[in-house]
Short mmCIF file of C-alpha atoms in Angstrom, two decimals:
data_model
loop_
_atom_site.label_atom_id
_atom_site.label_comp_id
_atom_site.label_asym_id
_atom_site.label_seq_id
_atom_site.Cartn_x
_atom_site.Cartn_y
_atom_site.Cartn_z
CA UNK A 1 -63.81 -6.74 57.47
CA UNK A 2 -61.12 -8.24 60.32
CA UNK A 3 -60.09 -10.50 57.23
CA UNK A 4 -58.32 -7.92 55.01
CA UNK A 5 -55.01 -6.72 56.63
CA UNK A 6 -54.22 -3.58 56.77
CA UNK A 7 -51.20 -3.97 54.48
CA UNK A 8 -53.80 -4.49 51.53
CA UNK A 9 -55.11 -1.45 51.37
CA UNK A 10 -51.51 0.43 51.71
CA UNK A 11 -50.45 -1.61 48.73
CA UNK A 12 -53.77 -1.06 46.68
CA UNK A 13 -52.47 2.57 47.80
CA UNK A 14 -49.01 2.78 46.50
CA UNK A 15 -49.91 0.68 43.48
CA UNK A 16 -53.18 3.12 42.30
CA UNK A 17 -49.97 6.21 43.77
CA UNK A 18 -47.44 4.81 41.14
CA UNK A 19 -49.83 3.96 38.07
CA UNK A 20 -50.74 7.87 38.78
CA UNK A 21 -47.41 8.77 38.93
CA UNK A 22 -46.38 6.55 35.73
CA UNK A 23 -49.47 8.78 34.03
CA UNK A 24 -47.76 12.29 35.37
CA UNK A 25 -44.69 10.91 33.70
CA UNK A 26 -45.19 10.05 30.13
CA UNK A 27 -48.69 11.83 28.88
CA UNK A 28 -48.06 15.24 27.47
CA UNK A 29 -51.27 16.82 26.93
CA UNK A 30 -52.44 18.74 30.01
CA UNK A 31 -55.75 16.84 30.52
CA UNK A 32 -54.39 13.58 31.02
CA UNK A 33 -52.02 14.93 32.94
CA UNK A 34 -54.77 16.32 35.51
CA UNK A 35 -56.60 13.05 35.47
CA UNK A 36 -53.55 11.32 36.83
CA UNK A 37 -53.15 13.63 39.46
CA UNK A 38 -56.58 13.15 40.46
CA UNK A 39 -55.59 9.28 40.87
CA UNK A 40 -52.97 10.09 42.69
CA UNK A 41 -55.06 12.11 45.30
CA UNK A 42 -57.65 8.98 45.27
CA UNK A 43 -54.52 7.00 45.97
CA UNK A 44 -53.63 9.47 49.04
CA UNK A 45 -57.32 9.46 50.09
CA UNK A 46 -57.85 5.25 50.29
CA UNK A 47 -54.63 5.19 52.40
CA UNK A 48 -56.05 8.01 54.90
CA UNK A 49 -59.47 6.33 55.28
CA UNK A 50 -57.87 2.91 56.04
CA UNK A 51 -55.30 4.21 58.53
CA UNK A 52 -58.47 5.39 60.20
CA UNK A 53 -60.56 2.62 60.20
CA UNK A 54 -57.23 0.01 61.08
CA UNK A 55 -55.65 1.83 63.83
CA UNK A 56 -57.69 4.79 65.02
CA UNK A 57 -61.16 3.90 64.71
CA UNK A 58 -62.62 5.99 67.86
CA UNK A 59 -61.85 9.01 66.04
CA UNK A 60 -62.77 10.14 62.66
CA UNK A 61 -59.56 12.73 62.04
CA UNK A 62 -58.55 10.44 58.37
CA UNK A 63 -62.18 10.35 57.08
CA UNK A 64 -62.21 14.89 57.72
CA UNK A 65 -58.72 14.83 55.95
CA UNK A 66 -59.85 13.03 53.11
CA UNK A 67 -62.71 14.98 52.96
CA UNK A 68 -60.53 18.21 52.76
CA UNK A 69 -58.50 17.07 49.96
CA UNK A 70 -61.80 16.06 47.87
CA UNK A 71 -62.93 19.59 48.41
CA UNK A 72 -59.46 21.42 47.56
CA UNK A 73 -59.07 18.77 44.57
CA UNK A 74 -62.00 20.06 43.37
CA UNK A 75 -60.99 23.45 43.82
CA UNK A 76 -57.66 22.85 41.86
CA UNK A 77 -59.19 21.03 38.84
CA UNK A 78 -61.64 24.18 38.04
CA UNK A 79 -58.81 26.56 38.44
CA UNK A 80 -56.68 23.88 35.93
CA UNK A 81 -59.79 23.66 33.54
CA UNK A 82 -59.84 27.25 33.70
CA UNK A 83 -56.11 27.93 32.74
CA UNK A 84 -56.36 24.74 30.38
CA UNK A 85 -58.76 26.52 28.11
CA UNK A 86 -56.83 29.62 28.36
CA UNK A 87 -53.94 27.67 27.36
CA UNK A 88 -55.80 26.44 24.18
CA UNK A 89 -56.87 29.73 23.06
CA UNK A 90 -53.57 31.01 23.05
CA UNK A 91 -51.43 28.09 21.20
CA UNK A 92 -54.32 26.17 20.00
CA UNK A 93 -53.30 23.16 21.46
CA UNK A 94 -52.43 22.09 24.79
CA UNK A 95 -49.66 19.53 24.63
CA UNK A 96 -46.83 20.98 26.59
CA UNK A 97 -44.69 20.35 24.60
CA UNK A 98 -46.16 23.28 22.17
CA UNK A 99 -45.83 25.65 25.57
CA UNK A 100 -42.19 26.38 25.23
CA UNK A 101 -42.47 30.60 25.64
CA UNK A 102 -40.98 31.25 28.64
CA UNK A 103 -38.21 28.46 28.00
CA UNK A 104 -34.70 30.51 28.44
CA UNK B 1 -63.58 -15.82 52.78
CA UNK B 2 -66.67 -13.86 53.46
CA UNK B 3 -68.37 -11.67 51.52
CA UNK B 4 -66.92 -7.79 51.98
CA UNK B 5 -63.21 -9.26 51.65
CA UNK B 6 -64.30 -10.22 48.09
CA UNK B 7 -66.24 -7.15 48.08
CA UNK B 8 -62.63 -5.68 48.44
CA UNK B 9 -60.64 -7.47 46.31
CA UNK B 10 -63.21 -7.77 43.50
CA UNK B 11 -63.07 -3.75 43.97
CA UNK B 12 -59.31 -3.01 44.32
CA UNK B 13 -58.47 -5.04 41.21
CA UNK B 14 -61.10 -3.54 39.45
CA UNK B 15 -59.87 -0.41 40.74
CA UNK B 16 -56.23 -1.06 38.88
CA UNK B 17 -57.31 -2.39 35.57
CA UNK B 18 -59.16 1.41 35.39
CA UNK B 19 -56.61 3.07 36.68
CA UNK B 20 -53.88 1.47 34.41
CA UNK B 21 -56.20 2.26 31.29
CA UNK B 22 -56.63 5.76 32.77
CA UNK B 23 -53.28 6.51 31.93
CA UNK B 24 -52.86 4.32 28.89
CA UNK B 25 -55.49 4.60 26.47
CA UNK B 26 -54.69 7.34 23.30
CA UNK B 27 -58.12 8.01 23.70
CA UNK B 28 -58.89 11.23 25.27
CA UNK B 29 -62.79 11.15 25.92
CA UNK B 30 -62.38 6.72 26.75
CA UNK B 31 -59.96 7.61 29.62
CA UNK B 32 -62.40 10.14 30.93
CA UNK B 33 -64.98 7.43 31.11
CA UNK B 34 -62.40 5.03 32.72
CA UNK B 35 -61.32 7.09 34.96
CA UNK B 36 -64.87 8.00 36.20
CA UNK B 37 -65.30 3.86 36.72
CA UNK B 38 -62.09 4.20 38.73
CA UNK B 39 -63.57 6.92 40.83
CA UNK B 40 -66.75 4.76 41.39
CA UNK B 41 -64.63 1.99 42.86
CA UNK B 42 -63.28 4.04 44.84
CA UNK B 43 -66.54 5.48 46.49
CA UNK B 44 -67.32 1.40 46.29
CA UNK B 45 -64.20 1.28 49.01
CA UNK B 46 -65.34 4.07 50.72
CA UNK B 47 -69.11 2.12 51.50
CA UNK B 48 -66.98 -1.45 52.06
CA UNK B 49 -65.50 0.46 54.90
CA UNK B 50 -68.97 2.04 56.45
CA UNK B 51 -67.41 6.02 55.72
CA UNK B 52 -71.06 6.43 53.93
CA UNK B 53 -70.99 10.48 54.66
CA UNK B 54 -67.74 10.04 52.49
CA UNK B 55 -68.79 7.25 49.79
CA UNK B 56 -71.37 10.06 49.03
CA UNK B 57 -69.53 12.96 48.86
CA UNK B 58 -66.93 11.41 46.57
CA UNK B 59 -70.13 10.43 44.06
CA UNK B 60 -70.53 13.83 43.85
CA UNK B 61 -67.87 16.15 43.79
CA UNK B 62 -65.94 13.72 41.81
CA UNK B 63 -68.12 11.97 39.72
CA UNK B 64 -71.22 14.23 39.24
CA UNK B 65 -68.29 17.41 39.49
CA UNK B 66 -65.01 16.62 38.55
CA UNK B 67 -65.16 14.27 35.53
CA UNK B 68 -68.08 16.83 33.90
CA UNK B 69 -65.63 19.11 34.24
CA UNK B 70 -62.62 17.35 32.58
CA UNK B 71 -65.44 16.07 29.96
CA UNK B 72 -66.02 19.92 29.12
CA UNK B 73 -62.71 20.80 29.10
CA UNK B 74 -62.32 18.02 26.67
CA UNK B 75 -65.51 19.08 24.08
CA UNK B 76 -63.88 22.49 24.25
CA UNK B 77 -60.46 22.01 23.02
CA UNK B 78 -59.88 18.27 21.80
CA UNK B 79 -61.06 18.19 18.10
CA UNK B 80 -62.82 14.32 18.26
CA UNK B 81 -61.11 11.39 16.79
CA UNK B 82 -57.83 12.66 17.52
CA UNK B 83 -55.47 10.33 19.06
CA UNK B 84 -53.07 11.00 21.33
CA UNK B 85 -49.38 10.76 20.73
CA UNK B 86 -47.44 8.04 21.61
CA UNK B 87 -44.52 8.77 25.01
CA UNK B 88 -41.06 8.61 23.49
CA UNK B 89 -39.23 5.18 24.03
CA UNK B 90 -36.85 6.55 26.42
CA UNK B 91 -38.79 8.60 28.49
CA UNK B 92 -41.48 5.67 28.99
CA UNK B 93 -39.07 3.19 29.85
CA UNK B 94 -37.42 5.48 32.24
CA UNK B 95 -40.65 6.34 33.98
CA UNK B 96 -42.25 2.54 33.73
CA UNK B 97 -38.87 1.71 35.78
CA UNK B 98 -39.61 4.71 38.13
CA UNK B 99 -42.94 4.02 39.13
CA UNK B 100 -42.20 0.40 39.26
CA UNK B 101 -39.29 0.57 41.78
CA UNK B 102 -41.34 3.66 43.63
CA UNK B 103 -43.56 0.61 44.24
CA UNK B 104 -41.45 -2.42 45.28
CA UNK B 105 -39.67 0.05 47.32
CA UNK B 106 -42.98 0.88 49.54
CA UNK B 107 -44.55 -2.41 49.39
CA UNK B 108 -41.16 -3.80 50.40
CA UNK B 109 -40.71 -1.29 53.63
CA UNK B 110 -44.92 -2.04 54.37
CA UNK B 111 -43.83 -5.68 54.23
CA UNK B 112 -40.75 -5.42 56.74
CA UNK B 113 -43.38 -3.34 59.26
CA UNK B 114 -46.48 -5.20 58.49
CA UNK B 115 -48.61 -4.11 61.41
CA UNK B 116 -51.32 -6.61 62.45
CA UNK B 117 -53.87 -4.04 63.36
CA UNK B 118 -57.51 -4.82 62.72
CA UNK B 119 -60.43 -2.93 62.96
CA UNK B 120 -61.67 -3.56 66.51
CA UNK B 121 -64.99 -1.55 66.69
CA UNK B 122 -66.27 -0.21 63.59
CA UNK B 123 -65.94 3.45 63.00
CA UNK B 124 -68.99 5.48 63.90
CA UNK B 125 -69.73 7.60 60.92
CA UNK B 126 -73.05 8.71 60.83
CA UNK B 127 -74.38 12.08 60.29
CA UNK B 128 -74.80 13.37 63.82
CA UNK B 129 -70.72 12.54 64.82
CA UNK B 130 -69.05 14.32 61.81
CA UNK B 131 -71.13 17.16 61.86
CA UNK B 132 -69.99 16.86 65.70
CA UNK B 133 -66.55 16.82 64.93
CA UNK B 134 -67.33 19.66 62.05
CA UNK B 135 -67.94 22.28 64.17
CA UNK B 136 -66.59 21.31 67.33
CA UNK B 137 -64.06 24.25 68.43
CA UNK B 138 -62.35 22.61 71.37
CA UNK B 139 -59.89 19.33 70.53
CA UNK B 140 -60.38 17.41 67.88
CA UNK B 141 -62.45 19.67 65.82
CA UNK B 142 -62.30 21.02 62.51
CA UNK B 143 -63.85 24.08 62.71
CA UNK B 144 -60.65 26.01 61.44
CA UNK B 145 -59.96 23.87 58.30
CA UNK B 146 -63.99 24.21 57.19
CA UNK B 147 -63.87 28.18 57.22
CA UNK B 148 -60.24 28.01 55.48
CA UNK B 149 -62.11 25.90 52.97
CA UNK B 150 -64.69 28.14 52.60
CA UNK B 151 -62.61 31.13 52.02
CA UNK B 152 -60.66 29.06 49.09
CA UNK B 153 -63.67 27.85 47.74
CA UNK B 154 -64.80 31.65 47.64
CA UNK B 155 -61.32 32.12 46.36
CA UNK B 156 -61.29 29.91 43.49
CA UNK B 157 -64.99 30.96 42.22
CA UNK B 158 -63.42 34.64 41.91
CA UNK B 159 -59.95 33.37 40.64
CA UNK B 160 -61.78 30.84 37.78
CA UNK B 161 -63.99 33.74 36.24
CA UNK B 162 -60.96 35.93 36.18
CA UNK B 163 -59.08 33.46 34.52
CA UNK B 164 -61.31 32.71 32.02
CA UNK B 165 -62.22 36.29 31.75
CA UNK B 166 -60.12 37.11 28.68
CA UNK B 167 -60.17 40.70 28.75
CA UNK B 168 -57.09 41.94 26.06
CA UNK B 169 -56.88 39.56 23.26
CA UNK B 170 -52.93 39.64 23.21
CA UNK B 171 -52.33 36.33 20.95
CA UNK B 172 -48.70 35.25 21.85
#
């Protein structure tokens, strides 16, 4: 445990961040799209719990954040899923780039 | 080397590999599956550390909740052995160069402050402190945030049946 520095688990952070990130960028169908949010929360969550652990271990205020963004993550991807289908039985499809309607 | 640091590494690389065929594979229902494995490392991290509580709750909202869900969504409106499109040259370039200079950019300003902080006394996590810290309604509690959390989780059960309440059949 004192043998991993603390650096190594911000960099396993940014790097999980930015392949999240990379996945917002190019997929266009809404799904994927979701799942690499969700990595990108994951990403958020790792560097919370080890800023806890590393420098403010008598408390436990990064494990209760983390906690609350599992919850409201979950919370986010039912109301997506719910919106998704919607999506799909209005166009039949749900690549975005299909959802042009209210483009001026 | 002992044994949890190549716990962690084992982990954290396993962790990437996922996550990089999360958001590369042109196959819908596969990167589901990956990116359940990812979230299984990550609860793997979550035990490494000792945040068991945590570990747990991530096996089940996300895996057990979260990746059911997206697998649903998927059965409902992917028809199967479709493949997904390709990203335009351009605009994956662009955004391979993005994410990879996002990167170098924070790894280089964590290298310039790398703190030498290690875990002096191993964080207390069991049951009988969160719940503790849960309900506690002086300082450091979180009392507030868990009935704001309840509210939106009341919230989004009302808000997901209306929204998938279809109610005029307008077709646009």
């Amino acid at each position: 445990m004192e043998q991993i520095p603390l650096g190594h688990w911000l960099i396993l952070s940014s790097a999980l961040f930015f392949i999240g990130a990379y996945g917002f960028f190019t997929r266009r169908n809404l799904i994927t799209m979701l799942m690499s949010l969700e990595l990108m929360l994951n990403a958020v969550n790792i560097s919370f719990v080890a800023y806890n652990t590393y420098l403010y271990s008598h408390n436990l205020d990064g494990m209760f954040f983390s906690l609350f963004i599992i919850t409201i993550a979950a919370a986010e991807t039912a109301i997506a899923i719910a919106i998704i289908i919607n999506v799909y039985k209005s166009f039949n499809s749900i690549d975005i780039n299909n959802i042009n309607k209210l483009k001026f | 080397m002992d044994l949890k640091s190549f716990a962690f590494y084992i982990l954290s690389s396993l962790l990437l590999v996922f996550a990089i065929l999360v958001v590369s594979s042109r196959h819908l229902f596969r990167s589901a599956i990956y990116l359940m494995f990812a979230l299984l490392m990550v609860a793997g991290l979550y035990f490494l550390i000792s945040f068991y509580f945590l570990a747990a709750m991530q096996l089940l909202i996300y895996v057990g909740g979260i990746i059911v869900l997206i697998i649903f969504a998927i059965l409902l409106t992917q028809s199967s052995g479709e493949l997904l499109q390709k990203p335009e040259p351009a605009q994956k370039y662009i955004s391979l160069a993005v994410s990879i200079a996002g990167f170098f950019l924070i790894s280089f300003i964590l290298l310039q402050n790398q703190s030498h902080a290690i875990a002096v006394n191993t964080v207390n996590s069991e049951m009988l402190t969160i719940g503790k810290y849960l309900f506690e309604i002086k300082s450091y509690g979180y009392v507030l945030p868990f009935e704001m959390v309840g509210v939106l989780l009341l919230a989004v059960l009302i808000g997901s049946i209306v929204i998938s309440l279809n109610t005029n059949q307008n077709k646009i």
